[in-house]
PDB file of C-alpha atoms in Angstrom:
ATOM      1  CA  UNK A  10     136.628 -24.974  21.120  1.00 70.00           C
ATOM      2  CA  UNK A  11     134.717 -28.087  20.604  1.00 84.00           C
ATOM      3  CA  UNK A  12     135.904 -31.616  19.990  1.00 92.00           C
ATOM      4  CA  UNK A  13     135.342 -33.902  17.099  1.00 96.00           C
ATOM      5  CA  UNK A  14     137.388 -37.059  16.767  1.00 97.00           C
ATOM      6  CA  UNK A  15     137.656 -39.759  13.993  1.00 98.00           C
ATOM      7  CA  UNK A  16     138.729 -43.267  14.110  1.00 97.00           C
ATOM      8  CA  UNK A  17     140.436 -44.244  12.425  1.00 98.00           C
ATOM      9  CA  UNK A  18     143.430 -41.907  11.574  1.00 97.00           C
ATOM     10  CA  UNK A  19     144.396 -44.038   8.859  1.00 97.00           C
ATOM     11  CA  UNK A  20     143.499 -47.051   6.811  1.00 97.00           C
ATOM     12  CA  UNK A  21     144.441 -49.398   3.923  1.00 97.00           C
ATOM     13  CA  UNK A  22     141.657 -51.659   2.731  1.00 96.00           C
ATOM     14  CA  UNK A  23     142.429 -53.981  -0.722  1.00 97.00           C
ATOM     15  CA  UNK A  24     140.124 -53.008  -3.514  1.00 97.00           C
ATOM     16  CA  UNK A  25     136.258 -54.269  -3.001  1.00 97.00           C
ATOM     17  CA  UNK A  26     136.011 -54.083   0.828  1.00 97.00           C
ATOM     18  CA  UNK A  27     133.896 -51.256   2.836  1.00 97.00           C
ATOM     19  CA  UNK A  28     135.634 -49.089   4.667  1.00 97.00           C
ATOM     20  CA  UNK A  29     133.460 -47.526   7.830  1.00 98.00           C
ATOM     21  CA  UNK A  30     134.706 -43.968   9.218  1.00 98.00           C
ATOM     22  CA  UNK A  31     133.742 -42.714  12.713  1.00 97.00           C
ATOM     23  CA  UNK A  32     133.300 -39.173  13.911  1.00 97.00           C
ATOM     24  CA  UNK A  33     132.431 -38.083  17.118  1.00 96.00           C
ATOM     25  CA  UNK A  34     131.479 -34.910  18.779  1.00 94.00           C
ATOM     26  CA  UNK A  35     133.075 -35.291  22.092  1.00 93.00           C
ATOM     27  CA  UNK A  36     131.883 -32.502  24.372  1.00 88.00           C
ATOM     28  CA  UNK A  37     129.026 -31.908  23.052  1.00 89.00           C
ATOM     29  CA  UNK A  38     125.883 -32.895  20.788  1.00 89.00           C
ATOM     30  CA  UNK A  39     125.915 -32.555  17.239  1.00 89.00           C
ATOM     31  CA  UNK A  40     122.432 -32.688  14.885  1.00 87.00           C
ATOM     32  CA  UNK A  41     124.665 -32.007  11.945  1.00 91.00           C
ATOM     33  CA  UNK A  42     127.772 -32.966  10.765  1.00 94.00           C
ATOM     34  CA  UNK A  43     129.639 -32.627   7.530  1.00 95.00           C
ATOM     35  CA  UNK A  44     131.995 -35.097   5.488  1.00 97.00           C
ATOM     36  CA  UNK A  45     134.422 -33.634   3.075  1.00 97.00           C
ATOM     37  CA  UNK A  46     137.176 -35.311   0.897  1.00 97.00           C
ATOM     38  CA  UNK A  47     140.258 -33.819   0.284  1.00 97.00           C
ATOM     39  CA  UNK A  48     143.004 -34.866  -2.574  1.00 96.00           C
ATOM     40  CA  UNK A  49     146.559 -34.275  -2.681  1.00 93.00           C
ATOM     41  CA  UNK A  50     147.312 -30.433  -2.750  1.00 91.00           C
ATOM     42  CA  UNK A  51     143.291 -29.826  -3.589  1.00 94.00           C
ATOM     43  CA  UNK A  52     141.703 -28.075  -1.169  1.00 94.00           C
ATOM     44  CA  UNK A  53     138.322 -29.651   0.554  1.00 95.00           C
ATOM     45  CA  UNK A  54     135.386 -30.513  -1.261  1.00 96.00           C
ATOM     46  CA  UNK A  55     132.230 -31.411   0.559  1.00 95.00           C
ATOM     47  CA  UNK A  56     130.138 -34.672   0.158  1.00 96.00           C
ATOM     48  CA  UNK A  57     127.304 -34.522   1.887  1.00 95.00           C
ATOM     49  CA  UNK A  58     125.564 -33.134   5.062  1.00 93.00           C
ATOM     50  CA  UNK A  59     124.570 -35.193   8.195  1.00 92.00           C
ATOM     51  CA  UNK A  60     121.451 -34.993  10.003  1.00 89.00           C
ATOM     52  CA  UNK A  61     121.002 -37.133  13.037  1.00 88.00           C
ATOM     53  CA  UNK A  62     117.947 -38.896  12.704  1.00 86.00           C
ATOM     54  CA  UNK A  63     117.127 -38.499   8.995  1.00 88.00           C
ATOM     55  CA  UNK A  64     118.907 -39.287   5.887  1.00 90.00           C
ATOM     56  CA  UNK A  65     122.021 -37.960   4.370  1.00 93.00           C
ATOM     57  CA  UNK A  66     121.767 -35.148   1.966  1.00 93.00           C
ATOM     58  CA  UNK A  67     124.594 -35.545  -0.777  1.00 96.00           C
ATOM     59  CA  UNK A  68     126.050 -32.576  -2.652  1.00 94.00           C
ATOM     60  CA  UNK A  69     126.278 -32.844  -6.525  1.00 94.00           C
ATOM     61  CA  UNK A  70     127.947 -35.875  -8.079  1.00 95.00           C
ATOM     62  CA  UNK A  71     128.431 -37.788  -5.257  1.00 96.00           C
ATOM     63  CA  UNK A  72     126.758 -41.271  -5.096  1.00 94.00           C
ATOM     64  CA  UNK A  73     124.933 -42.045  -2.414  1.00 93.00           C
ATOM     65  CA  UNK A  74     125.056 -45.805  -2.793  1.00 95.00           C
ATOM     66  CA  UNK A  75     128.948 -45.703  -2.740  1.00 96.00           C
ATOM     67  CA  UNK A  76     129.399 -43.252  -0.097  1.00 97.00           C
ATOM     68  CA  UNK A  77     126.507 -44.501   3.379  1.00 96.00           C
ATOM     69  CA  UNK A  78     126.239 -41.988   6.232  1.00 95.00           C
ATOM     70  CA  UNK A  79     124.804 -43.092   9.350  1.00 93.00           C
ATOM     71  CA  UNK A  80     123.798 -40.545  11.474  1.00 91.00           C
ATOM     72  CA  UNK A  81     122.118 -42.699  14.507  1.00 83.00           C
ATOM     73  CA  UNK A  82     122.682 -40.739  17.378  1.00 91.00           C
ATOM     74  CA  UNK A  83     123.364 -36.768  18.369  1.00 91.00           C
ATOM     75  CA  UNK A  84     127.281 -37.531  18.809  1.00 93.00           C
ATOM     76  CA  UNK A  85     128.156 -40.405  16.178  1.00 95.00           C
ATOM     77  CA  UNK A  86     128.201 -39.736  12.270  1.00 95.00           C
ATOM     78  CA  UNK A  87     129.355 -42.753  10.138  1.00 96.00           C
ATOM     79  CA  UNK A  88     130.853 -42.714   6.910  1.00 97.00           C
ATOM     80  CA  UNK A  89     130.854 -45.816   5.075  1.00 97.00           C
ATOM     81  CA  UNK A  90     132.954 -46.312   1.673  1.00 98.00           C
ATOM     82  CA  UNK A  91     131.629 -49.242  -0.210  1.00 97.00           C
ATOM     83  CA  UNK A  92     133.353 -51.133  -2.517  1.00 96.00           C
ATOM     84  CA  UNK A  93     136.103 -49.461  -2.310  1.00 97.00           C
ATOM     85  CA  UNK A  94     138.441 -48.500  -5.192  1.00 96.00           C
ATOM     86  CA  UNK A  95     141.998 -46.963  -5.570  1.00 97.00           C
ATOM     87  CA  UNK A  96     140.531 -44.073  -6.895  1.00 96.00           C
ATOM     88  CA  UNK A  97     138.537 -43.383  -3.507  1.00 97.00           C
ATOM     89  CA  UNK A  98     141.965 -42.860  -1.795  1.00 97.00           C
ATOM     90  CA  UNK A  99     141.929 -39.690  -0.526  1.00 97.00           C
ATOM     91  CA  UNK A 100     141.429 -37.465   2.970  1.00 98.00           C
ATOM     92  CA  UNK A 101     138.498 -37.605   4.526  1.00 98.00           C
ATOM     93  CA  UNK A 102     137.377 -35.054   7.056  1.00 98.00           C
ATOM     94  CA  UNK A 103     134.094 -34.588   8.894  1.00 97.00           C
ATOM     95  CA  UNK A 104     132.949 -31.782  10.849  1.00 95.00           C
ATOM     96  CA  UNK A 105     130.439 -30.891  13.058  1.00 93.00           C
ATOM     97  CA  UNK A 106     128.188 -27.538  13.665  1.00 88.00           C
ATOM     98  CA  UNK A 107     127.719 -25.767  16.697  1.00 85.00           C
ATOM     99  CA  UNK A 108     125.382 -22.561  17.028  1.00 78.00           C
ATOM    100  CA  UNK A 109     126.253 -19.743  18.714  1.00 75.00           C
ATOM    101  CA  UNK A 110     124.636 -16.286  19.572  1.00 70.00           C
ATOM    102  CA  UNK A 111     126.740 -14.851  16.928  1.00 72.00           C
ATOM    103  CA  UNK A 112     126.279 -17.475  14.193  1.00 72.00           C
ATOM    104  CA  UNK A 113     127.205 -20.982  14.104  1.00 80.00           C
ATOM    105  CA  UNK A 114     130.505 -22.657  14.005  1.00 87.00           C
ATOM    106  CA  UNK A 115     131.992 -25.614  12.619  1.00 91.00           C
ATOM    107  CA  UNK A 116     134.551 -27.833  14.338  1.00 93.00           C
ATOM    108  CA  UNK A 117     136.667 -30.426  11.983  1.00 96.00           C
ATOM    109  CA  UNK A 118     137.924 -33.931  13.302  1.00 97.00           C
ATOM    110  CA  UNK A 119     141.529 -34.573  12.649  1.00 97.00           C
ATOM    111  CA  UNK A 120     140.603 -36.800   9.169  1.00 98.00           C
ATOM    112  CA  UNK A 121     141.169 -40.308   7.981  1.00 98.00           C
ATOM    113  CA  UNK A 122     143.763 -40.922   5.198  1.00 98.00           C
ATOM    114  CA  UNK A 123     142.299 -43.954   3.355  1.00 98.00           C
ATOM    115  CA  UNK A 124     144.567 -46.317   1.274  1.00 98.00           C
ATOM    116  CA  UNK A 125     142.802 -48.428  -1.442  1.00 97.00           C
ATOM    117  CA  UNK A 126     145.540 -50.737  -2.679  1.00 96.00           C
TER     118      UNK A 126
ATOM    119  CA  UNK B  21     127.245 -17.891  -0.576  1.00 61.00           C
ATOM    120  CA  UNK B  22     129.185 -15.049  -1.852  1.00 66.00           C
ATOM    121  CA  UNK B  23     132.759 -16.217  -3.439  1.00 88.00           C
ATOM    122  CA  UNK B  24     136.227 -14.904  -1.944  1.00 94.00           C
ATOM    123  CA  UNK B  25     139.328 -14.141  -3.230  1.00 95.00           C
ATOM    124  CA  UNK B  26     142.767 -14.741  -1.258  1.00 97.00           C
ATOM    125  CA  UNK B  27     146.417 -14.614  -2.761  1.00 97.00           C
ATOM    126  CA  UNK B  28     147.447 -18.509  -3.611  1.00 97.00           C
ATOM    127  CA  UNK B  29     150.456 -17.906  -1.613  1.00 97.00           C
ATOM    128  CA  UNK B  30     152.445 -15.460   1.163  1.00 98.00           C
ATOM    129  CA  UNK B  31     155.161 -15.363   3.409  1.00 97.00           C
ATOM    130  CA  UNK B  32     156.029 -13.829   6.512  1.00 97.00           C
ATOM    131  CA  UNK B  33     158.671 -13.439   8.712  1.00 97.00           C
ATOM    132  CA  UNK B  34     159.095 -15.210  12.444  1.00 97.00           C
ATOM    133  CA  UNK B  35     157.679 -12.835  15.207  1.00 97.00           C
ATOM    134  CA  UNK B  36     156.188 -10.342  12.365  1.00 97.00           C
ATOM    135  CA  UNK B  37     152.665  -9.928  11.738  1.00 97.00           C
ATOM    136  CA  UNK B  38     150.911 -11.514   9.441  1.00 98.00           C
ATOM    137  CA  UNK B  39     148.672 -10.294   7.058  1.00 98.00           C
ATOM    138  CA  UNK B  40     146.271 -12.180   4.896  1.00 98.00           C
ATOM    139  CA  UNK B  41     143.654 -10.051   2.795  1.00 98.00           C
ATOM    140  CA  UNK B  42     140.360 -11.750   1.385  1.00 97.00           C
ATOM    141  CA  UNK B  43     138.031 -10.154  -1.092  1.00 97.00           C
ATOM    142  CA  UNK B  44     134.487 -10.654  -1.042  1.00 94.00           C
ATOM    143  CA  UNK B  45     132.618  -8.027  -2.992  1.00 93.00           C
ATOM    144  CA  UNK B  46     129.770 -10.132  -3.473  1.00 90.00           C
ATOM    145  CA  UNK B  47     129.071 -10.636  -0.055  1.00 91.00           C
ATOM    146  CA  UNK B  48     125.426 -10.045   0.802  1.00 87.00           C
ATOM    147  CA  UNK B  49     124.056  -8.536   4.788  1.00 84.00           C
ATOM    148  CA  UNK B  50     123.386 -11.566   6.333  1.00 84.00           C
ATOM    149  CA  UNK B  51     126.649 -13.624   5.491  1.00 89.00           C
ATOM    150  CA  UNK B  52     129.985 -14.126   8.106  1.00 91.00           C
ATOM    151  CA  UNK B  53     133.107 -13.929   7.213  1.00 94.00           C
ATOM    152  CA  UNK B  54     134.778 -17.151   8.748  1.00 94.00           C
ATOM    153  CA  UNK B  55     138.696 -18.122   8.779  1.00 97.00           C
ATOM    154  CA  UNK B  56     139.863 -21.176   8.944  1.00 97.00           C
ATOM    155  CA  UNK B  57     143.272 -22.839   9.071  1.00 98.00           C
ATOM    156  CA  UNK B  58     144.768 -26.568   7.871  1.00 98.00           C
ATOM    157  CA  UNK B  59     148.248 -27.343   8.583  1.00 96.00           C
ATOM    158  CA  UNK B  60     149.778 -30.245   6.559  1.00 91.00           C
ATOM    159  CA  UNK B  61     147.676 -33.586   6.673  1.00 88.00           C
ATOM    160  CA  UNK B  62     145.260 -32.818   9.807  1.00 95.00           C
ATOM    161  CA  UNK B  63     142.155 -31.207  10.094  1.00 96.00           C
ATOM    162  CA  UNK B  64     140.923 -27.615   9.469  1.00 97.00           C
ATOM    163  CA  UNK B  65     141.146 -25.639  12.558  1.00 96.00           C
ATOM    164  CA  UNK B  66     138.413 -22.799  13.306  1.00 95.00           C
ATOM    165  CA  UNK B  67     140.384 -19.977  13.953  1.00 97.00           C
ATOM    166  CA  UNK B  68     138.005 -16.276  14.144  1.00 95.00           C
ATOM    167  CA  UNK B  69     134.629 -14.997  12.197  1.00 93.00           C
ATOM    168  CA  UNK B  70     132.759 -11.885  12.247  1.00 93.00           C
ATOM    169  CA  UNK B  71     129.809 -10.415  11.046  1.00 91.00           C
ATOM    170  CA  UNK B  72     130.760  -6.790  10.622  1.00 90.00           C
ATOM    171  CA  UNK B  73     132.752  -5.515  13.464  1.00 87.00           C
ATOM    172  CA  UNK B  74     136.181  -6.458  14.127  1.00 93.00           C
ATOM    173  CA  UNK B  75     136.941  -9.370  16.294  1.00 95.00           C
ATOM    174  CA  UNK B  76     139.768 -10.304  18.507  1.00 97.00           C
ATOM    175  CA  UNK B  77     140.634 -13.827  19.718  1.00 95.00           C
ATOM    176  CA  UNK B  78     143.345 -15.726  21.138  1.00 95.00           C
ATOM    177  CA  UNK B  79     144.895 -16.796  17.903  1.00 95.00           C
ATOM    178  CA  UNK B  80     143.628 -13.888  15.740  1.00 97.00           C
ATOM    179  CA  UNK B  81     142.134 -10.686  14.714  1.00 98.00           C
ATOM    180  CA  UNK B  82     139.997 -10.372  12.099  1.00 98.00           C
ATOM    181  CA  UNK B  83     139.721  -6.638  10.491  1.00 98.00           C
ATOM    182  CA  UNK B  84     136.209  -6.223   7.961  1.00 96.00           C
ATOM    183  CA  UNK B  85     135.965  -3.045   6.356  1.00 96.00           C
ATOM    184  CA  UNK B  86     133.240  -1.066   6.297  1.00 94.00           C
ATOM    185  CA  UNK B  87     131.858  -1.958   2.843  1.00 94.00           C
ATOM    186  CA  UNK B  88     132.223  -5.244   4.463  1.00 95.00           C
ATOM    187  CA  UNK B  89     133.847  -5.953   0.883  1.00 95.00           C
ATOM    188  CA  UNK B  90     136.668  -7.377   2.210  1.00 96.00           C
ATOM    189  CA  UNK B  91     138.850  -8.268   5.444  1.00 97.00           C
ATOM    190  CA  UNK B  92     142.104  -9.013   6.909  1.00 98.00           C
ATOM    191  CA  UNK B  93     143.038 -12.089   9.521  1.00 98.00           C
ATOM    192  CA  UNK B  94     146.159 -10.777  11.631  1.00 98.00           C
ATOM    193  CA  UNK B  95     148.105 -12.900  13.184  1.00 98.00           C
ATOM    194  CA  UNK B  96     149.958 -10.401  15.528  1.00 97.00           C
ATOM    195  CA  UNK B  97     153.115 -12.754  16.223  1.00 95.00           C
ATOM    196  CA  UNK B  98     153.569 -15.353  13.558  1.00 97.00           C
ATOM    197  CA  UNK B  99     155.628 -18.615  14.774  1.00 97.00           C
ATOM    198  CA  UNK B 100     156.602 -21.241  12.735  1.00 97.00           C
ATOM    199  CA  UNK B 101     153.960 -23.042  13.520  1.00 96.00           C
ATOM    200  CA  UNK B 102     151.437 -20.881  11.968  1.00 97.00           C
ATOM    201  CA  UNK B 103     152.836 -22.522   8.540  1.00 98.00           C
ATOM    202  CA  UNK B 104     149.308 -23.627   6.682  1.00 98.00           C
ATOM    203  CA  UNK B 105     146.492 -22.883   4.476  1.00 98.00           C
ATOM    204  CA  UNK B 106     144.672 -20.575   5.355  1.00 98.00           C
ATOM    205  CA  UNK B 107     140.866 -20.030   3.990  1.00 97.00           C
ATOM    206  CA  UNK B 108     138.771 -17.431   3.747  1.00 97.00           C
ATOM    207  CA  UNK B 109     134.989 -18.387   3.644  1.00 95.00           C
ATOM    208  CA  UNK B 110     131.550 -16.385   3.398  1.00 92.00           C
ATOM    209  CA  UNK B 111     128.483 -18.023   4.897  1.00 86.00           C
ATOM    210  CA  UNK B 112     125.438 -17.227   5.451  1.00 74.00           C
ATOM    211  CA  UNK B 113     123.637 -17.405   9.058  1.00 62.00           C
ATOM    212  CA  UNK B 114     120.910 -19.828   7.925  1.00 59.00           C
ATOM    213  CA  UNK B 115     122.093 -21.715   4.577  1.00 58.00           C
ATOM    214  CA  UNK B 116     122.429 -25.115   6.301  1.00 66.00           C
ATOM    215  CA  UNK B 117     125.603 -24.706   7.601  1.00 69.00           C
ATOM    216  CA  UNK B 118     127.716 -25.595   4.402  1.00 83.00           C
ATOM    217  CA  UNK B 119     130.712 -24.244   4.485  1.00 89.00           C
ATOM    218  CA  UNK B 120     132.565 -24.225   1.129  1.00 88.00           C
ATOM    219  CA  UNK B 121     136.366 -24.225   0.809  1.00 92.00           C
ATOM    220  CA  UNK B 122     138.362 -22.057  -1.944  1.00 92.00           C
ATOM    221  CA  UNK B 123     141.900 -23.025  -2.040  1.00 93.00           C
ATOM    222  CA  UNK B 124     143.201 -20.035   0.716  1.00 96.00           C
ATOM    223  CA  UNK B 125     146.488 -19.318   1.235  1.00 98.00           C
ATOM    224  CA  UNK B 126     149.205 -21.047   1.798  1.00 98.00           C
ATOM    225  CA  UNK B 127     151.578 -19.187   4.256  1.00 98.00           C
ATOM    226  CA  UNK B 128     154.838 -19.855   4.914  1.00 98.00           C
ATOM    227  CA  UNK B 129     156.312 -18.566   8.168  1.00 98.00           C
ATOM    228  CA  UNK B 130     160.310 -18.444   7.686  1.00 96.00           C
ATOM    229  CA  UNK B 131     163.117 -17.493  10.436  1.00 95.00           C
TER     230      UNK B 131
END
């Protein structure tokens, strides 16, 4: 299948920095990708969808101003935590879609643990 | 998207099959079923999906029945390493790609 990466596997950050989050489609070109946040023993929740080229679109109750996705080119979706606090410690997981003759797929990077001290 | 329904939790035995059902009356013509997989603290992992006829894969088979109410991922020969959560999810072919996660099931493969 597909390849999607993120960098960086893991990262601790004090409380008030920005945290950026790559993810990369490795083998091939992406015009979507997905980021999703995942707490302890929760299963994943979306955040928003990412279109190369345009802007994010963010699902319910998800702030946009806290939460920046760059979407510059057709392999490279950025996920920017601003300001970060301990209680945006968590999982964080993109994915990216690839269609298919029999419907579309989507292929998940292997996350970022994020540690807001 | 139409809403499934899996057990919270099963367990199989080392080298049996593995069964793992998922409802989904709801489910409307256009909409796949899709499995995926997440194994402790990495990434979900695509395993099989289907529209209405059974598929076969390398890691999986997928069974839909006819009503296309519900279906069954198989994994023919489970290892310990198939130990994960397992989710079930309905999407439809052109609803922006969204897939939304339940909780699944978490299998445990024992020897």
């Amino acid at each position: 299948g597909a390849v999607v990466s993120q960098h960086p596997s893991r990262v601790i950050c004090k409380s008030g920095t920005s945290v950026k989050i790559e993810c990369r489609s490795l083998d091939f070109q992406a015009t979507t990708m997905f980021w999703y946040r995942q707490f302890p023993k929760q299963s994943l929740m979306l955040m928003a969808t990412s279109n190369e080229g345009s802007k994010a679109t963010y699902e319910q109750g998800v702030e946009k101003d806290k939460f920046l996705i760059n979407h510059a080119s057709l392999t490279l979706s950025t996920l920017t935590v601003t300001s970060a606090h301990p209680e945006d410690s968590s999982f964080y997981i993109c994915s990216a879609r690839v269609p298919g003759e029999r419907g579309e797929t989507q292929y998940f990077g292997p996350g970022t643990r994020l540690l807001v001290l | 998207d139409a809403k499934t329904t899996q057990p919270p939790s099963m367990d199989c035995a080392e080298g049996r099959a593995a069964n793992l059902p998922c409802n989904h009356s709801t489910i409307s013509g256009n909409e796949y079923v899709y499995w995926y997989r997440q194994i402790h603290s990495q990434g979900p992992q695509y395993i099989i999906h289907g529209l209405k006829n059974n598929e076969t894969n390398e890691m999986a088979s997928l069974i839909i029945t006819e009503d296309r109410k519900s279906s069954t991922l198989i994994l023919p020969h489970a290892t310990l390493r198939d130990t994960a959560v397992y989710y079930c999810i309905v999407r439809g072919y052109n609803q922006g790609g969204k897939l939304i996660f339940g909780q699944g099931t978490e299998l445990s493969v024992k020897p």
